[in-house]
GROMACS .gro file of C-alpha atoms in nm:
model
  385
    1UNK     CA    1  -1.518   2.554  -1.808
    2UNK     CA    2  -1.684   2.362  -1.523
    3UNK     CA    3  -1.863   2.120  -1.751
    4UNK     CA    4  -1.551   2.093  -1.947
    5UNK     CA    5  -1.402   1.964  -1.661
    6UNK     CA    6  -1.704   1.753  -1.566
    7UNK     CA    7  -1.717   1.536  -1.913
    8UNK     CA    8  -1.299   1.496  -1.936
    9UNK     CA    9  -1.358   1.361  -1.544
   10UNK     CA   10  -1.654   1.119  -1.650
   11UNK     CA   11  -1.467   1.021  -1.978
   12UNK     CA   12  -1.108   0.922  -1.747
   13UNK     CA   13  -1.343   0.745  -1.521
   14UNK     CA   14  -1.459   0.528  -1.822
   15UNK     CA   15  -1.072   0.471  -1.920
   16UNK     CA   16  -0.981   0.372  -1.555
   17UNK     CA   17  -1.294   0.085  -1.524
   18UNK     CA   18  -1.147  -0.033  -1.875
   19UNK     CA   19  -0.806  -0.126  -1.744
   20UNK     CA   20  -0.960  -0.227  -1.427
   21UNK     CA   21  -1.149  -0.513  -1.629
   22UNK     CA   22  -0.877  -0.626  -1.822
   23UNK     CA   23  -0.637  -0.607  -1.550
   24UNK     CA   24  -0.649  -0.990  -1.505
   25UNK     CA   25  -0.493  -1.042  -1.851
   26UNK     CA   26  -0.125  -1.170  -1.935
   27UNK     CA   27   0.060  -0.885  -2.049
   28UNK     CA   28   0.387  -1.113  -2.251
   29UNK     CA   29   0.513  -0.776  -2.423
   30UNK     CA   30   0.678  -0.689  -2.092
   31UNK     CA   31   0.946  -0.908  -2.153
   32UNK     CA   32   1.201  -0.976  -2.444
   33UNK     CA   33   1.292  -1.312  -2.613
   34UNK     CA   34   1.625  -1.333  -2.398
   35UNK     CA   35   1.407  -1.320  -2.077
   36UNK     CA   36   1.515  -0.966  -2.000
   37UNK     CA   37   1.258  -0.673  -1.953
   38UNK     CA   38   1.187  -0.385  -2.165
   39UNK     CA   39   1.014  -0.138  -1.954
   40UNK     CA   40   1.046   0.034  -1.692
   41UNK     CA   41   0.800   0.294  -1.534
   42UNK     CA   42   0.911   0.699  -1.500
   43UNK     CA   43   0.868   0.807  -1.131
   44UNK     CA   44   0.704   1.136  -1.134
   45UNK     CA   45   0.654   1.219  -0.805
   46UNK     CA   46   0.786   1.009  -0.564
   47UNK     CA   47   1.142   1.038  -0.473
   48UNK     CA   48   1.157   0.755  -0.214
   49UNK     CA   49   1.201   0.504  -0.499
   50UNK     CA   50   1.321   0.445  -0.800
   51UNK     CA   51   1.323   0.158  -1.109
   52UNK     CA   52   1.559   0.108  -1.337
   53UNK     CA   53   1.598  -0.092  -1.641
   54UNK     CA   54   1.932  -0.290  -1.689
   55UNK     CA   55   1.961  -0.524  -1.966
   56UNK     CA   56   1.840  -0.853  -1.829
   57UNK     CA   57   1.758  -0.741  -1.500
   58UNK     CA   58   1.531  -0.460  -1.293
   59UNK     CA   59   1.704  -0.247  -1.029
   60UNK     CA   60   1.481  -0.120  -0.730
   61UNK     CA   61   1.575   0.108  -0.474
   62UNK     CA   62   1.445   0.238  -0.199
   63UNK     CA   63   1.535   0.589   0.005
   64UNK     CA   64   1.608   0.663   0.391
   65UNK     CA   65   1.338   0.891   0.465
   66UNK     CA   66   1.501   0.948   0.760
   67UNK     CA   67   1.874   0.947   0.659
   68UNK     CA   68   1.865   1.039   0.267
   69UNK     CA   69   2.235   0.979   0.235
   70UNK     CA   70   2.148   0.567   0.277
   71UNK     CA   71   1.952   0.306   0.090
   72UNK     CA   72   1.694   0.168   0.299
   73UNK     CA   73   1.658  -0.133   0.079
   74UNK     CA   74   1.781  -0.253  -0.292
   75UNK     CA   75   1.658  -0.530  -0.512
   76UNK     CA   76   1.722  -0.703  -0.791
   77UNK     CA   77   1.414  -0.834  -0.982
   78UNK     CA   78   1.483  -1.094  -1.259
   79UNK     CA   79   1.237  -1.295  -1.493
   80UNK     CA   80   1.158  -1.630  -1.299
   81UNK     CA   81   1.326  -1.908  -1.473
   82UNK     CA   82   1.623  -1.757  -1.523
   83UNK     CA   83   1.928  -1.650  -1.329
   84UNK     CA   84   2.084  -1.325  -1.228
   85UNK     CA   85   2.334  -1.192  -1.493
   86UNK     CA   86   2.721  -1.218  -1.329
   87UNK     CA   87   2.784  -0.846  -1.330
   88UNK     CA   88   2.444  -0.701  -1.165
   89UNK     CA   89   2.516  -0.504  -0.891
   90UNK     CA   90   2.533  -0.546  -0.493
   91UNK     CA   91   2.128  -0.565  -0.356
   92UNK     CA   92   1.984  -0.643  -0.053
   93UNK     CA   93   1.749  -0.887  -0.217
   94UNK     CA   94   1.739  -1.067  -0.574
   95UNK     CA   95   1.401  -1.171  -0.642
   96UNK     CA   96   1.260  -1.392  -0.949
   97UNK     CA   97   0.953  -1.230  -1.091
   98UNK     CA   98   0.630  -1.238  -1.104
   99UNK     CA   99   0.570  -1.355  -0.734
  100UNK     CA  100   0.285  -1.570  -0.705
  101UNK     CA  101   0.258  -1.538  -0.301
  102UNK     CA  102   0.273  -1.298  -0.097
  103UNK     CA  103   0.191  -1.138   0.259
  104UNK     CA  104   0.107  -0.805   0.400
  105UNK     CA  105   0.169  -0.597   0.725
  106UNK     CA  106   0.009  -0.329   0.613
  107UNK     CA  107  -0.357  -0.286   0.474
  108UNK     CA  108  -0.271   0.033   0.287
  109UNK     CA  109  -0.091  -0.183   0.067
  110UNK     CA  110  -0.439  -0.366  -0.041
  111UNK     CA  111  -0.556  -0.092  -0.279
  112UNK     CA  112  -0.231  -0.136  -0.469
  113UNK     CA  113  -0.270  -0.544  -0.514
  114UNK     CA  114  -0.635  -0.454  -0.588
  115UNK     CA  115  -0.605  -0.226  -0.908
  116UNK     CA  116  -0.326  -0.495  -1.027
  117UNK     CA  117  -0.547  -0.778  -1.015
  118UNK     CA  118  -0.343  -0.957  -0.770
  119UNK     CA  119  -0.507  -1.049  -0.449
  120UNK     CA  120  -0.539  -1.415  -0.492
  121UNK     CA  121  -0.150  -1.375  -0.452
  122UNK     CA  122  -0.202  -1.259  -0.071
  123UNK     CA  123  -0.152  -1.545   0.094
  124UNK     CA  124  -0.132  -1.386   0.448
  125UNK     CA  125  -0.277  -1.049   0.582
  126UNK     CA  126  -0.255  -0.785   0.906
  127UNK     CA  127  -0.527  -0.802   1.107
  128UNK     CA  128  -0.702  -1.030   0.951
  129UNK     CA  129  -1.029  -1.020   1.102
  130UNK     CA  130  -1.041  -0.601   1.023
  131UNK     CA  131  -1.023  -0.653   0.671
  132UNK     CA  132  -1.279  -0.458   0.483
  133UNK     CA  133  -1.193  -0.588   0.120
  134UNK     CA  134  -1.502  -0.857   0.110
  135UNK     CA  135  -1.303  -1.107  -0.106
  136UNK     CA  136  -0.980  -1.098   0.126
  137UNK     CA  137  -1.202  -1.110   0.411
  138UNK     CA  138  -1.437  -1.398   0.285
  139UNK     CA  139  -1.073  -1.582   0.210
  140UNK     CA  140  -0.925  -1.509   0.555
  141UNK     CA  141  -1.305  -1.659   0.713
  142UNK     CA  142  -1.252  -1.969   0.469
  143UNK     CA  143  -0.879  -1.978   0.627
  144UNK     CA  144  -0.729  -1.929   0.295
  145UNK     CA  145  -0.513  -1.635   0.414
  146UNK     CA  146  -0.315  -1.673   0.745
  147UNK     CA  147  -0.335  -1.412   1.023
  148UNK     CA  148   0.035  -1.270   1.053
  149UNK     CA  149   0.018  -1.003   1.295
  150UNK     CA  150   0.015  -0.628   1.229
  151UNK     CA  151   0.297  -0.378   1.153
  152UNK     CA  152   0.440  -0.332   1.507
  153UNK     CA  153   0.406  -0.673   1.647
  154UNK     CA  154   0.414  -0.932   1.339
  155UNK     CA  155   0.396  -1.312   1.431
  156UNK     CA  156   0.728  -1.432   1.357
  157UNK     CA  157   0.598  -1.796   1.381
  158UNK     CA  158   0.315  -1.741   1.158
  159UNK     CA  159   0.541  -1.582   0.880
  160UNK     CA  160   0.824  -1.852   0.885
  161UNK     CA  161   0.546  -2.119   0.868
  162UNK     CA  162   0.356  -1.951   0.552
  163UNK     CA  163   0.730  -1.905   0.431
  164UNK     CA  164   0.614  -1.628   0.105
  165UNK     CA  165   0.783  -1.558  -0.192
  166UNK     CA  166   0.771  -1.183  -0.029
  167UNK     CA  167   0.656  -1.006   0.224
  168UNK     CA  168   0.576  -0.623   0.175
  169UNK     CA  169   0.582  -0.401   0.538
  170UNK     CA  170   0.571  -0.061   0.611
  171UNK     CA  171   0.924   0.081   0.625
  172UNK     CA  172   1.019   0.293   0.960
  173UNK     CA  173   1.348   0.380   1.119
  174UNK     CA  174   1.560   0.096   1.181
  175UNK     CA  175   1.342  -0.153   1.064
  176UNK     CA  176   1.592  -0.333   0.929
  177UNK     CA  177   1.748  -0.471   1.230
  178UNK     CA  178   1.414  -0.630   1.350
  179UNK     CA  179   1.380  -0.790   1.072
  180UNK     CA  180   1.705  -1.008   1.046
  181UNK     CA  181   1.534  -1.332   1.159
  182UNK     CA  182   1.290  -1.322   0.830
  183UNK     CA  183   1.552  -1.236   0.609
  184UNK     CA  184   1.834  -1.447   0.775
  185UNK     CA  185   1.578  -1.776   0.712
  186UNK     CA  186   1.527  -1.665   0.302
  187UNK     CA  187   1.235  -1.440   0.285
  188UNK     CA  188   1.235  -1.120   0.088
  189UNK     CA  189   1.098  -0.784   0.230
  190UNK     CA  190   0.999  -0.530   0.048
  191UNK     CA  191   0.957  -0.218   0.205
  192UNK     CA  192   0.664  -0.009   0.118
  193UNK     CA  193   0.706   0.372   0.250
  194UNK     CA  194   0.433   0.561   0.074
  195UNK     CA  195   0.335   0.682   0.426
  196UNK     CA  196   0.642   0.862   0.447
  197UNK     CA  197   0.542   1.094   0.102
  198UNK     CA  198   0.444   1.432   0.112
  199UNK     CA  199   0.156   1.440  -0.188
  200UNK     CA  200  -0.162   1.185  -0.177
  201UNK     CA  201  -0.011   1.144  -0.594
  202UNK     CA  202   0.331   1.021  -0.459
  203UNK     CA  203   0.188   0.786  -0.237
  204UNK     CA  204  -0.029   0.686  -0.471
  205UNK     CA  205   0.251   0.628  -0.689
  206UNK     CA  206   0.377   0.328  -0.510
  207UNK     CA  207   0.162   0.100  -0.759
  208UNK     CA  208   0.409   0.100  -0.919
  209UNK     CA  209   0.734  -0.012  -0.707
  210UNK     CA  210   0.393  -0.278  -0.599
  211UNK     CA  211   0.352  -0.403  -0.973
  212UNK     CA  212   0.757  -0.465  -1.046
  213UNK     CA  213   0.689  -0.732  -0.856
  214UNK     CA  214   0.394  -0.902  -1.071
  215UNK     CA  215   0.571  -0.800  -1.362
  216UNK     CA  216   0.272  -0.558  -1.407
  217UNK     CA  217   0.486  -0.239  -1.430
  218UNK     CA  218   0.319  -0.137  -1.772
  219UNK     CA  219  -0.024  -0.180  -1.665
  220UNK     CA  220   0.098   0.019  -1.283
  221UNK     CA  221   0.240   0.299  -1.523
  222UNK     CA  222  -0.127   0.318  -1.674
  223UNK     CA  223  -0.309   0.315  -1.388
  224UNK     CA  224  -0.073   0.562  -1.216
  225UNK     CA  225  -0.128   0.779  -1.525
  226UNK     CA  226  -0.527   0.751  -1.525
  227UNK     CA  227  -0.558   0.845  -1.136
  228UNK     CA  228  -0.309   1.149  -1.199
  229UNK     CA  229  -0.487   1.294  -1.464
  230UNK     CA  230  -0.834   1.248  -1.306
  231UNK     CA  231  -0.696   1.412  -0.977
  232UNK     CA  232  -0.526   1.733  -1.157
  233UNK     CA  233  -0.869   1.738  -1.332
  234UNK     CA  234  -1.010   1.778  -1.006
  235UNK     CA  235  -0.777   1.963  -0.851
  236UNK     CA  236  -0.846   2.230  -1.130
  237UNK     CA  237  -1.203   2.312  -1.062
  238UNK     CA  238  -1.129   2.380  -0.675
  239UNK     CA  239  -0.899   2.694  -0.838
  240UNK     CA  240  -1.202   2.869  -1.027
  241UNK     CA  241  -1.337   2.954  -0.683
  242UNK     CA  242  -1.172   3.293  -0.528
  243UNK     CA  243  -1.296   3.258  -0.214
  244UNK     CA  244  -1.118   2.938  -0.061
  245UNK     CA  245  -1.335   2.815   0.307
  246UNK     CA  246  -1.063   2.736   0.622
  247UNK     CA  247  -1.082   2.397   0.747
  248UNK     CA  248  -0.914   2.224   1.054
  249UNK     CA  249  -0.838   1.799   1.095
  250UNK     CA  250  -0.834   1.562   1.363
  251UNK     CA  251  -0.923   1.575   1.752
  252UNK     CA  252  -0.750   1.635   2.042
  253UNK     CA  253  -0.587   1.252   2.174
  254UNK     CA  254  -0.478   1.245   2.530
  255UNK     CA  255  -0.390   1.564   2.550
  256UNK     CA  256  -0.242   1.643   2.233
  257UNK     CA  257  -0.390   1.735   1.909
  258UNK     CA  258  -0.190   1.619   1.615
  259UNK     CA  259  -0.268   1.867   1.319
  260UNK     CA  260  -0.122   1.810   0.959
  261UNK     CA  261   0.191   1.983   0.847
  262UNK     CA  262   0.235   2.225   0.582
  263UNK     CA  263   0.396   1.982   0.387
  264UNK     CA  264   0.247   1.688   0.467
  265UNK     CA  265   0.012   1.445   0.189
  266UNK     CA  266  -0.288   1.533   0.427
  267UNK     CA  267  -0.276   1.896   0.467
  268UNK     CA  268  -0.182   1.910   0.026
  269UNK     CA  269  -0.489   1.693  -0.010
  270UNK     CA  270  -0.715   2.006   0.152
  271UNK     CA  271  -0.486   2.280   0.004
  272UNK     CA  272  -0.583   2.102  -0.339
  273UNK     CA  273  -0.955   2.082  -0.263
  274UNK     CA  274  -0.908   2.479  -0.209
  275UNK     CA  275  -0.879   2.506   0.173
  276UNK     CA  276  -0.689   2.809   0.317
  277UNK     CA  277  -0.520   2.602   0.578
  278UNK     CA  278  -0.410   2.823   0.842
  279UNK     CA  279  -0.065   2.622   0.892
  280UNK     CA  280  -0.036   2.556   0.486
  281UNK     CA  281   0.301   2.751   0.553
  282UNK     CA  282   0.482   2.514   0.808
  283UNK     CA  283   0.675   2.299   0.681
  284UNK     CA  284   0.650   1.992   0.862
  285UNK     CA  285   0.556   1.638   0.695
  286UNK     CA  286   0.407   1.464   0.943
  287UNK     CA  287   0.155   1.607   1.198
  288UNK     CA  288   0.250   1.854   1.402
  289UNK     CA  289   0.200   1.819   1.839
  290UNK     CA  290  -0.030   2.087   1.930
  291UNK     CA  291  -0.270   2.209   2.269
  292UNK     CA  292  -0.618   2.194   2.228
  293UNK     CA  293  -0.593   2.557   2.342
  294UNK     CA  294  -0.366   2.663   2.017
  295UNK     CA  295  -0.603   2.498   1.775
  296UNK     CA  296  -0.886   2.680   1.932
  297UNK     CA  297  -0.744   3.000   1.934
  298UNK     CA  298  -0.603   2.976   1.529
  299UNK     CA  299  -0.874   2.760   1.384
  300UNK     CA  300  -1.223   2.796   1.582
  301UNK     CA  301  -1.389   2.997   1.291
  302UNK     CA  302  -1.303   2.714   1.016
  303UNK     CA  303  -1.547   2.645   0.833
  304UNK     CA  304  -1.535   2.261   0.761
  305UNK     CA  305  -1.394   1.969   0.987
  306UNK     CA  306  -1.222   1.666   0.847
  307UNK     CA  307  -1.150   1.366   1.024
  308UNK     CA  308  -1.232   1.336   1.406
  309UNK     CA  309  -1.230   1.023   1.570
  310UNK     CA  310  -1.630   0.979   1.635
  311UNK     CA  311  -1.935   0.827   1.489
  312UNK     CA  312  -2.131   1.154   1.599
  313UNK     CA  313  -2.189   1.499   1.716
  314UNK     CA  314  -2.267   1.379   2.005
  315UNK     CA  315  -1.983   1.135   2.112
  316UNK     CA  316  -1.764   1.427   1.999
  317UNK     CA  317  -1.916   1.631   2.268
  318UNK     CA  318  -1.920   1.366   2.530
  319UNK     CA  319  -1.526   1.369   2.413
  320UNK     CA  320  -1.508   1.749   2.487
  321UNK     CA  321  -1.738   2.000   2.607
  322UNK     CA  322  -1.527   2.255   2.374
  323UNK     CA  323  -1.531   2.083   2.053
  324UNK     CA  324  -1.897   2.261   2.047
  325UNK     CA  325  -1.727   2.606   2.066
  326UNK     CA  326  -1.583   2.581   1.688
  327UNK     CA  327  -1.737   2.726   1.443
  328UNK     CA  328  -1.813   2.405   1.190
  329UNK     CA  329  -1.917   2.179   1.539
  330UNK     CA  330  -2.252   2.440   1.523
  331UNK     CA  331  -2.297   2.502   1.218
  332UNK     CA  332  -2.277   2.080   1.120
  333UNK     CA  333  -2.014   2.066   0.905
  334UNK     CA  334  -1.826   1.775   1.043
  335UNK     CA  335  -1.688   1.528   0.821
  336UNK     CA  336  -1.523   1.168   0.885
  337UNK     CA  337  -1.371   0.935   0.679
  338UNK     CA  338  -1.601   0.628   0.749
  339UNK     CA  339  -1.835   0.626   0.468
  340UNK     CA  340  -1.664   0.303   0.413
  341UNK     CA  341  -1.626   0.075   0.728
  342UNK     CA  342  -1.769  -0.269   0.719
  343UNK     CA  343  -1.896  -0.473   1.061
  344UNK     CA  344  -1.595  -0.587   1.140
  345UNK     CA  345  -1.414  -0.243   1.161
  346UNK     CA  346  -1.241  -0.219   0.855
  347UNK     CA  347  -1.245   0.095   0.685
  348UNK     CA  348  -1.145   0.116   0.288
  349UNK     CA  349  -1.001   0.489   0.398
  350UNK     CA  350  -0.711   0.288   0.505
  351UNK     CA  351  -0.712   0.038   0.212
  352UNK     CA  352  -0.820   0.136  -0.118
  353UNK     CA  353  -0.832   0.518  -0.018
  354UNK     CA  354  -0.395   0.538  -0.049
  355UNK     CA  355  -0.444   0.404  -0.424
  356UNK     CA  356  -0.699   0.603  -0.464
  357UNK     CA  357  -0.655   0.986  -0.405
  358UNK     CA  358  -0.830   1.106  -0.728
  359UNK     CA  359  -1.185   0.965  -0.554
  360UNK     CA  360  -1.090   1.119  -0.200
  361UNK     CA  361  -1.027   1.477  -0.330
  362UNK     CA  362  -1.392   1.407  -0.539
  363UNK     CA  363  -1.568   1.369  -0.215
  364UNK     CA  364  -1.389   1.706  -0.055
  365UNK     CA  365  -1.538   1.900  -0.348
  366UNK     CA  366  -1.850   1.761  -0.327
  367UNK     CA  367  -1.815   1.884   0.048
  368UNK     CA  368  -1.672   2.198  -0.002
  369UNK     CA  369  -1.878   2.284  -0.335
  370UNK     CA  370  -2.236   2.021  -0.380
  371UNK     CA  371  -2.352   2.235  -0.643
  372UNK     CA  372  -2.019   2.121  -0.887
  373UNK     CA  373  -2.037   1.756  -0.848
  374UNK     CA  374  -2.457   1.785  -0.798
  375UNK     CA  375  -2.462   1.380  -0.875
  376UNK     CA  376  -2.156   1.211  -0.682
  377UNK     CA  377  -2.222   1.060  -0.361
  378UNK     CA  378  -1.938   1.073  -0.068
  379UNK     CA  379  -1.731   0.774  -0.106
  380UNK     CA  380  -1.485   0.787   0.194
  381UNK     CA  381  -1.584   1.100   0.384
  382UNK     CA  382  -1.912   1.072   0.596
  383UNK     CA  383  -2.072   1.393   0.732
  384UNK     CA  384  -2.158   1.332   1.113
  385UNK     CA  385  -2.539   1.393   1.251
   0.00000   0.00000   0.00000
């Protein structure tokens, strides 16, 4: 069964470096003669968003995490060239499409313009200088991309002077009313939420709600459906093992130790690697406020640690004398998630990791079980010394 597994894992791999070499081609089947569209992707698992396909035009909408009754935003996508048909309905924004500029407050977004084939469109970036995608960052050197801030503090300046066709943010309670100077002068937001999901496959998802605006929703759908099936893949050989190791997450931060909810994308991403999570059955989505002295007391015999803030056993101790008193601090078996950080501080966790889920729960098997994946090499996770 394993090696089953194995070869239809090596064989999706294949498929998924095929698209990813072609993704740079024009794909004219997207549209019809009378410059309408004539497909639209099926949203499997996120229900923050949703496309629809309406004769000549495509409908976007986007949920209120925090107040489901309301729209957080609406847009109406048409082909570029043409105008919007006279009955399409009320939207926040009507944008021609495909974009061909675009800026970024958020570097979890990069993964998505990545797989798409699209980040010559980015023409301005968050933190620019913490990039760790080598061809933004060699553009952003060459001052090809403008620096526009970061998600809590943009440069209002810097974004009116760049003036993009859109400009994608992260999405947080009402965001909206900060952002009425950008959209009072013209520019288009579109507000990208996949933090706010509670699988790493719905976030992941947001390729697609990315690619409606590149006119790339066909080759987002394929994608989408190649990282899905390799991460189910995966996700099946964690369930031929009965006996599932604990694990615990993050560090204690000024006092508090934020630990994942039950229901939250990070603590599903263990709970699919096989991890009995001791709080698998709270059902928060975000991370839960706890005492160092709680965690101690429910999860100092896990087995495996994922995701403290430190380059090494040591600084962790220098951190706390008591992080030595859990059970995977002696026995090694603490893991971060920069295998991937480049000089400059940018770690690909935060970038292509989000698009990527399928390769992130890869390197908890190889953790959790070497002798499965015997050749694989950790791609995000790092185990500290």
């Amino acid at each position: 069964m394993i090696q089953k597994l194995l070869t239809a894992f090596i064989c999706i791999m294949a498929l998924l470096a095929c698209n990813s070499s072609s993704k740079k081609q024009v794909n004219d089947e997207y549209f019809s003669k009378t410059g309408g569209f004539n497909f639209a992707p099926n949203i499997k698992y996120s229900d923050l968003f949703n496309i629809e396909l309406v004769g000549n035009y495509k409908r976007i909408t986007v949920t209120n995490p925090w107040q489901k009754s309301d729209t957080l935003s609406s847009y109406i996508l048409i082909q570029k060239g043409t105008k919007a048909p006279a009955n399409t309905p009320k939207a926040d924004f009507v944008i021609p499409v495909p974009i061909d500029e675009m800026a970024i407050l958020s570097s979890t977004h990069i993964g998505f313009v990545d797989l798409l084939g699209e980040l010559d469109k980015i023409s301005g970036i968050t933190n620019g200088n913490q990039i760790y995608n080598k061809y933004l960052n060699d553009r952003f050197k060459n001052g090809e991309i403008v620096e526009i801030g970061h998600q809590m503090g943009s440069h209002l300046e810097s974004i009116l002077g760049l003036f993009p066709e859109l400009l994608m943010k992260t999405g947080f309670d009402n965001v909206r009313q900060e952002d009425s100077r950008i959209v009072d002068v013209g520019i288009p937001i579109a507000y990208n939420i996949e933090w706010m999901e509670s699988s790493m496959l719905a976030r992941a998802e947001w390729i697609k709600f990315v690619g409606a605006f590149f006119n790339k929703d066909r080759e987002a759908d394929s994608i989408f459906n190649v990282i899905e099936h390799n991460y189910n893949e995966i996700k099946q050989i964690a369930k031929i093992f009965d006996n599932k190791p604990t694990a615990l997450s993050g560090n204690d931060f000024k006092g508090t130790w934020y630990m994942p909810g039950g229901n939250s994308y990070a603590a599903k991403l263990i709970i699919d690697a096989g991890v009995d999570y001791h709080y698998k059955n709270e059902s928060s989505k975000g991370s839960m406020p706890l005492s160092f002295e709680v965690v101690l007391d429910n999860m100092a015999d896990a087995d495996y640690w994922f995701g403290p803030r430190a380059k090494s056993l040591k600084e962790l101790e220098k951190m706390d004398e008591r992080y030595k008193l859990f059970k995977a601090f002696k026995n090694g078996n603490v893991y971060t998630i920069n295998g991937r950080v480049n000089e400059y501080g940018g770690n690909d966790y935060w970038e292509s990791g989000v698009a990527r889920p399928d390769i992130i729960l890869k390197d908890l098997i190889k953790i959790l079980h070497p002798e499965i994946l015997p050749e694989h090499e950790l791609f995000y996770y790092k185990k500290l010394q």
